[in-house]
Tab-separated table of C-alpha atoms in Angstrom:
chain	number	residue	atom	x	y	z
A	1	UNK	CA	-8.690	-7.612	-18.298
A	2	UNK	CA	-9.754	-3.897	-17.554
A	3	UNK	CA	-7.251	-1.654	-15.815
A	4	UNK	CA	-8.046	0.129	-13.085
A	5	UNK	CA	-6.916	3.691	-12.307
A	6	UNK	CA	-5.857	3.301	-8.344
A	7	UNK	CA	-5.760	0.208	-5.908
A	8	UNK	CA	-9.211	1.793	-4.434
A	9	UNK	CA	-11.068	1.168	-7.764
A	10	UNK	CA	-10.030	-2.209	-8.384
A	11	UNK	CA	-11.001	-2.701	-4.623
A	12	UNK	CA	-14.647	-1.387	-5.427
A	13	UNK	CA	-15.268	-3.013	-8.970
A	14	UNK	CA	-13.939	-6.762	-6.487
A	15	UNK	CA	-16.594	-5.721	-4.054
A	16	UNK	CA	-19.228	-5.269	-6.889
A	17	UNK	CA	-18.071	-9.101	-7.839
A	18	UNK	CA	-15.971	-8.291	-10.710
A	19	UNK	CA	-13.931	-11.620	-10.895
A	20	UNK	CA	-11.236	-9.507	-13.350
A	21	UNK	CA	-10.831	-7.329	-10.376
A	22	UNK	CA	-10.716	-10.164	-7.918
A	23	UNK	CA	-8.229	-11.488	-10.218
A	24	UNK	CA	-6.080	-8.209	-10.755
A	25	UNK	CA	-5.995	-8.192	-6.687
A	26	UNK	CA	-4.889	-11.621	-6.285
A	27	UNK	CA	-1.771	-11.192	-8.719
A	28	UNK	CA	-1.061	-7.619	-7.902
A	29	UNK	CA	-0.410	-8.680	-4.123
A	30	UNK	CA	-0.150	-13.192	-3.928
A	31	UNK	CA	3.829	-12.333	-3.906
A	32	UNK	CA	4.005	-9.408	-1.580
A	33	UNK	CA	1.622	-11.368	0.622
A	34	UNK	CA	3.943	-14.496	0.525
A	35	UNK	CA	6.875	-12.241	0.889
A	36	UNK	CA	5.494	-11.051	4.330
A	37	UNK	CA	4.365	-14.331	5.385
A	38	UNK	CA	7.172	-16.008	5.221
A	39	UNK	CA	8.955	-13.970	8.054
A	40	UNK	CA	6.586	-15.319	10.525
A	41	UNK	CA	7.294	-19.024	9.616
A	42	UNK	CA	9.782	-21.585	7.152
A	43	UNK	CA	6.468	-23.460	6.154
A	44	UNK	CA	6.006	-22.398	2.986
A	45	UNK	CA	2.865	-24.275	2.487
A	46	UNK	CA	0.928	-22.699	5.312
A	47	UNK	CA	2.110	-19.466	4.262
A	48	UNK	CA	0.273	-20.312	0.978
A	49	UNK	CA	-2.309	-21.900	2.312
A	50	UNK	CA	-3.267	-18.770	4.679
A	51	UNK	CA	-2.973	-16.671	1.385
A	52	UNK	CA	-5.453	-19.063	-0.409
A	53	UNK	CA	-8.150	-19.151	2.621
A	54	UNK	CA	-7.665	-15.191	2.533
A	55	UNK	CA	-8.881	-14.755	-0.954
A	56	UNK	CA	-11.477	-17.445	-0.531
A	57	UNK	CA	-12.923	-15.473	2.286
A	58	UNK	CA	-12.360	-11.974	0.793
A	59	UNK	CA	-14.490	-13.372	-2.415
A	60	UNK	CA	-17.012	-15.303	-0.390
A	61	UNK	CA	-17.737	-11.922	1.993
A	62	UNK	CA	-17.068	-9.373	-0.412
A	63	UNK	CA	-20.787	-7.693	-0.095
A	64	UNK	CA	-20.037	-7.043	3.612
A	65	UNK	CA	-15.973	-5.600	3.087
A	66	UNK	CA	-16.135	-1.726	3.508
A	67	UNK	CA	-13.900	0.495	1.615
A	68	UNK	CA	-10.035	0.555	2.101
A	69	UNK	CA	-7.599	3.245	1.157
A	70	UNK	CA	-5.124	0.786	1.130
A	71	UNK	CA	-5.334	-2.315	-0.069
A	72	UNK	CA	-1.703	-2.979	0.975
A	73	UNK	CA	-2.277	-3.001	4.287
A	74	UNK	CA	-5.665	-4.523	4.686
A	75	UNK	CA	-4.348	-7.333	3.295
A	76	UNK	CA	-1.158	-7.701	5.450
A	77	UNK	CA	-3.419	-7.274	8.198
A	78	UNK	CA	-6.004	-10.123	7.097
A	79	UNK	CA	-2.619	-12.275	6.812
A	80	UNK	CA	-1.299	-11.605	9.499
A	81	UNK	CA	-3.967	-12.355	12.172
A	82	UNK	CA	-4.958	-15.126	9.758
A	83	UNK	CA	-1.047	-16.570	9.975
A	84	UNK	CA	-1.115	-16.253	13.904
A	85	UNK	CA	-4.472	-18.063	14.366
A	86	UNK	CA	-2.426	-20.651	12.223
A	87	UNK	CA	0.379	-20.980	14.118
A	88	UNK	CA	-1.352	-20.881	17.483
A	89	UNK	CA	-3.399	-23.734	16.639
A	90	UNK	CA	-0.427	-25.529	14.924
A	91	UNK	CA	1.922	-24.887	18.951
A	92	UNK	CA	-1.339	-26.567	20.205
A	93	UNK	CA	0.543	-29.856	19.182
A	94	UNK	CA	3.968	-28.516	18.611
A	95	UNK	CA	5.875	-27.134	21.981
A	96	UNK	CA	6.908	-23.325	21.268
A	97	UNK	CA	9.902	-21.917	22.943
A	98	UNK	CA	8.472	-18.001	22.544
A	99	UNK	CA	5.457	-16.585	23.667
A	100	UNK	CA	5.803	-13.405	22.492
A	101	UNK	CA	4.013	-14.306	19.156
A	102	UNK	CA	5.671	-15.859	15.966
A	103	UNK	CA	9.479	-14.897	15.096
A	104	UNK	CA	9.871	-12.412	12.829
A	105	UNK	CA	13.154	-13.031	10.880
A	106	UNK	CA	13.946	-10.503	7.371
A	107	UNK	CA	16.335	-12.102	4.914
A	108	UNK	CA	16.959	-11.342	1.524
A	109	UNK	CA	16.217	-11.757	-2.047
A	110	UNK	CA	19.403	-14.036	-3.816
A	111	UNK	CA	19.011	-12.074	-6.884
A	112	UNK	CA	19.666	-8.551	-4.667
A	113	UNK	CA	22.885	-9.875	-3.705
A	114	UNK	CA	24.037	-11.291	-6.720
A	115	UNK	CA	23.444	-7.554	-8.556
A	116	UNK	CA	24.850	-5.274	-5.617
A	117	UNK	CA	27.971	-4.774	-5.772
A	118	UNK	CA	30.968	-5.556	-2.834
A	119	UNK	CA	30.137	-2.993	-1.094
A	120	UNK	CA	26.618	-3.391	-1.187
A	121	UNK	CA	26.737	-6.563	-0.606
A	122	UNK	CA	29.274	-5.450	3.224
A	123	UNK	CA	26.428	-3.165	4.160
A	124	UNK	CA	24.112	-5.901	3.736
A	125	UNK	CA	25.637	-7.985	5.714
A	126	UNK	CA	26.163	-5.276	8.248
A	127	UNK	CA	22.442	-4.358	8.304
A	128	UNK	CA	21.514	-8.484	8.924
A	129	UNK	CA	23.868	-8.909	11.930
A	130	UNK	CA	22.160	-5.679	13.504
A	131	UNK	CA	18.689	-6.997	12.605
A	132	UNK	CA	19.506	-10.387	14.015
A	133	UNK	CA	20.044	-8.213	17.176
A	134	UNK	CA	16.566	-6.681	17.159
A	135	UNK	CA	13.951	-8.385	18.647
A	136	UNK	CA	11.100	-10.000	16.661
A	137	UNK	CA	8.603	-6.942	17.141
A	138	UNK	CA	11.099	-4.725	16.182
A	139	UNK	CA	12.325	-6.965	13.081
A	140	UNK	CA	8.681	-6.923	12.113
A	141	UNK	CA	7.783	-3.229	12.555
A	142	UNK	CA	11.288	-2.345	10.806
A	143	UNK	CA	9.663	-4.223	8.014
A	144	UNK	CA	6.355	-2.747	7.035
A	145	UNK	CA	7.562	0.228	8.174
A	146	UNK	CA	10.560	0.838	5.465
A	147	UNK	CA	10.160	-2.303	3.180
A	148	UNK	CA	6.641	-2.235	2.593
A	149	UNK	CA	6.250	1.631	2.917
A	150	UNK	CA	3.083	1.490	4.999
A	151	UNK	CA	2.477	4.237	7.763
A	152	UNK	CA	3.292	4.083	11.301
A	153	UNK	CA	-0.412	4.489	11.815
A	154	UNK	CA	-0.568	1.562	9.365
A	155	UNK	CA	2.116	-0.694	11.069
A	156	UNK	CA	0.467	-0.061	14.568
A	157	UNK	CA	-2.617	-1.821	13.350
A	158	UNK	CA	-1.263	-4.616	11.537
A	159	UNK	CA	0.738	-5.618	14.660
A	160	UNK	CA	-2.421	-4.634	16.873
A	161	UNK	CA	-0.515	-1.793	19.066
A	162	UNK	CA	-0.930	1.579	19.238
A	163	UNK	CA	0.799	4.174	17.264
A	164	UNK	CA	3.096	5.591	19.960
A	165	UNK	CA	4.159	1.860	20.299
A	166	UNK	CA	4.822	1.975	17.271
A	167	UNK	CA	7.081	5.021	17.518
A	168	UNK	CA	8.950	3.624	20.408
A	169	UNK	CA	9.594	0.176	19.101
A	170	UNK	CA	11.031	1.591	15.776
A	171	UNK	CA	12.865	4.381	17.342
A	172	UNK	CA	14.527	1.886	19.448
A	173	UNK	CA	15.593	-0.485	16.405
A	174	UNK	CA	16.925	2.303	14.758
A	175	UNK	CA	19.034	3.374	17.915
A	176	UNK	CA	20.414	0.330	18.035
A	177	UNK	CA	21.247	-0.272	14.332
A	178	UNK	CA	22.928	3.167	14.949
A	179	UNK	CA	25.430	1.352	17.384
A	180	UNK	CA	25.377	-1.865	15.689
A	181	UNK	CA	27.366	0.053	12.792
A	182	UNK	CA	29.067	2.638	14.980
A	183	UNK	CA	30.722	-0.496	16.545
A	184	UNK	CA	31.373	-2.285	13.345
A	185	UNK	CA	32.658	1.086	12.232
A	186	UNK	CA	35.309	1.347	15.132
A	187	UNK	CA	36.080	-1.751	14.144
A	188	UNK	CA	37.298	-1.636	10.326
A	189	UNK	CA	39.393	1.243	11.679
């Protein structure tokens, strides 16, 4: 399989219909994708199922996809919107208790906590019970923003707000993560 210098050029070679390209895609990003599905909802399967129909369709149009500079986050985005559809037309015969869009919940990898060490493992504890206090949208846009690196210009479109949302909604999160561990702070001492 040929190795491609950036994400950009495997991106163009896919478009071409280079199915080693297609292929590089599909294992460079089928975990991250997962990864970030599987905060919107516990069903695995339809997380994997989304993932499956995305790369179906991503092959199927590939003449008409444009060029990205990040594959990253034209993917998450294509997920995302694809996972909401899903789960809207799944409430249509399940009753949903929010309608503020899908929870957003961020937990973490077992093997993380089994390497860190006590104190790591306190601080991530810490960090959970202040992200438990956030509120979906913030959970989420706490996510891409610092565990899957993309922009705030980036995050704003993948959650379909504008930037300065964007800005607000993070700045708040990290405000109150701030007190969250002020107060736990107080607290030890």
């Amino acid at each position: 399989m040929p190795e491609y210098e950036s994400e950009e050029a495997v991106w163009r070679a896919f478009r071409q219909g280079d199915r080693a390209a297609f292929q590089q895609l599909y294992h460079r990003f089928a975990n991250v994708l997962f990864n970030y599905g599987s905060k919107f909802t516990a069903d695995r399967d339809l997380v994997r199922d989304a993932i499956q129909e995305l790369f179906l369709r991503l092959w199927r149009d590939r003449t008409r996809l444009g060029d990205t500079t990040s594959v990253k986050y034209y993917l998450f985005k294509a997920l995302r919107r694809d996972l909401v559809r899903a789960l809207q037309r799944k409430a249509r015969f399940v009753a949903e208790a929010s309608l503020s869009g899908p929870a957003f919940a961020i937990e973490y990898a077992h093997e993380v906590a089994l390497m860190q060490e006590e104190l790591w493992q306190e601080q991530q504890d810490r960090l959970n019970l202040g992200l438990e206090q956030l509120s979906p949208r913030q959970r989420e846009a706490i996510f891409l923003r610092f565990y899957e690196n993309l922009s705030y210009q980036e995050v704003a479109e993948v959650m379909s707000i504008t930037p300065k949302s964007t800005y607000k909604i993070i700045y708040k999160a990290i405000e109150m993560l701030q007190k969250h561990f002020k107060v736990f702070c107080l607290w030890l001492f």
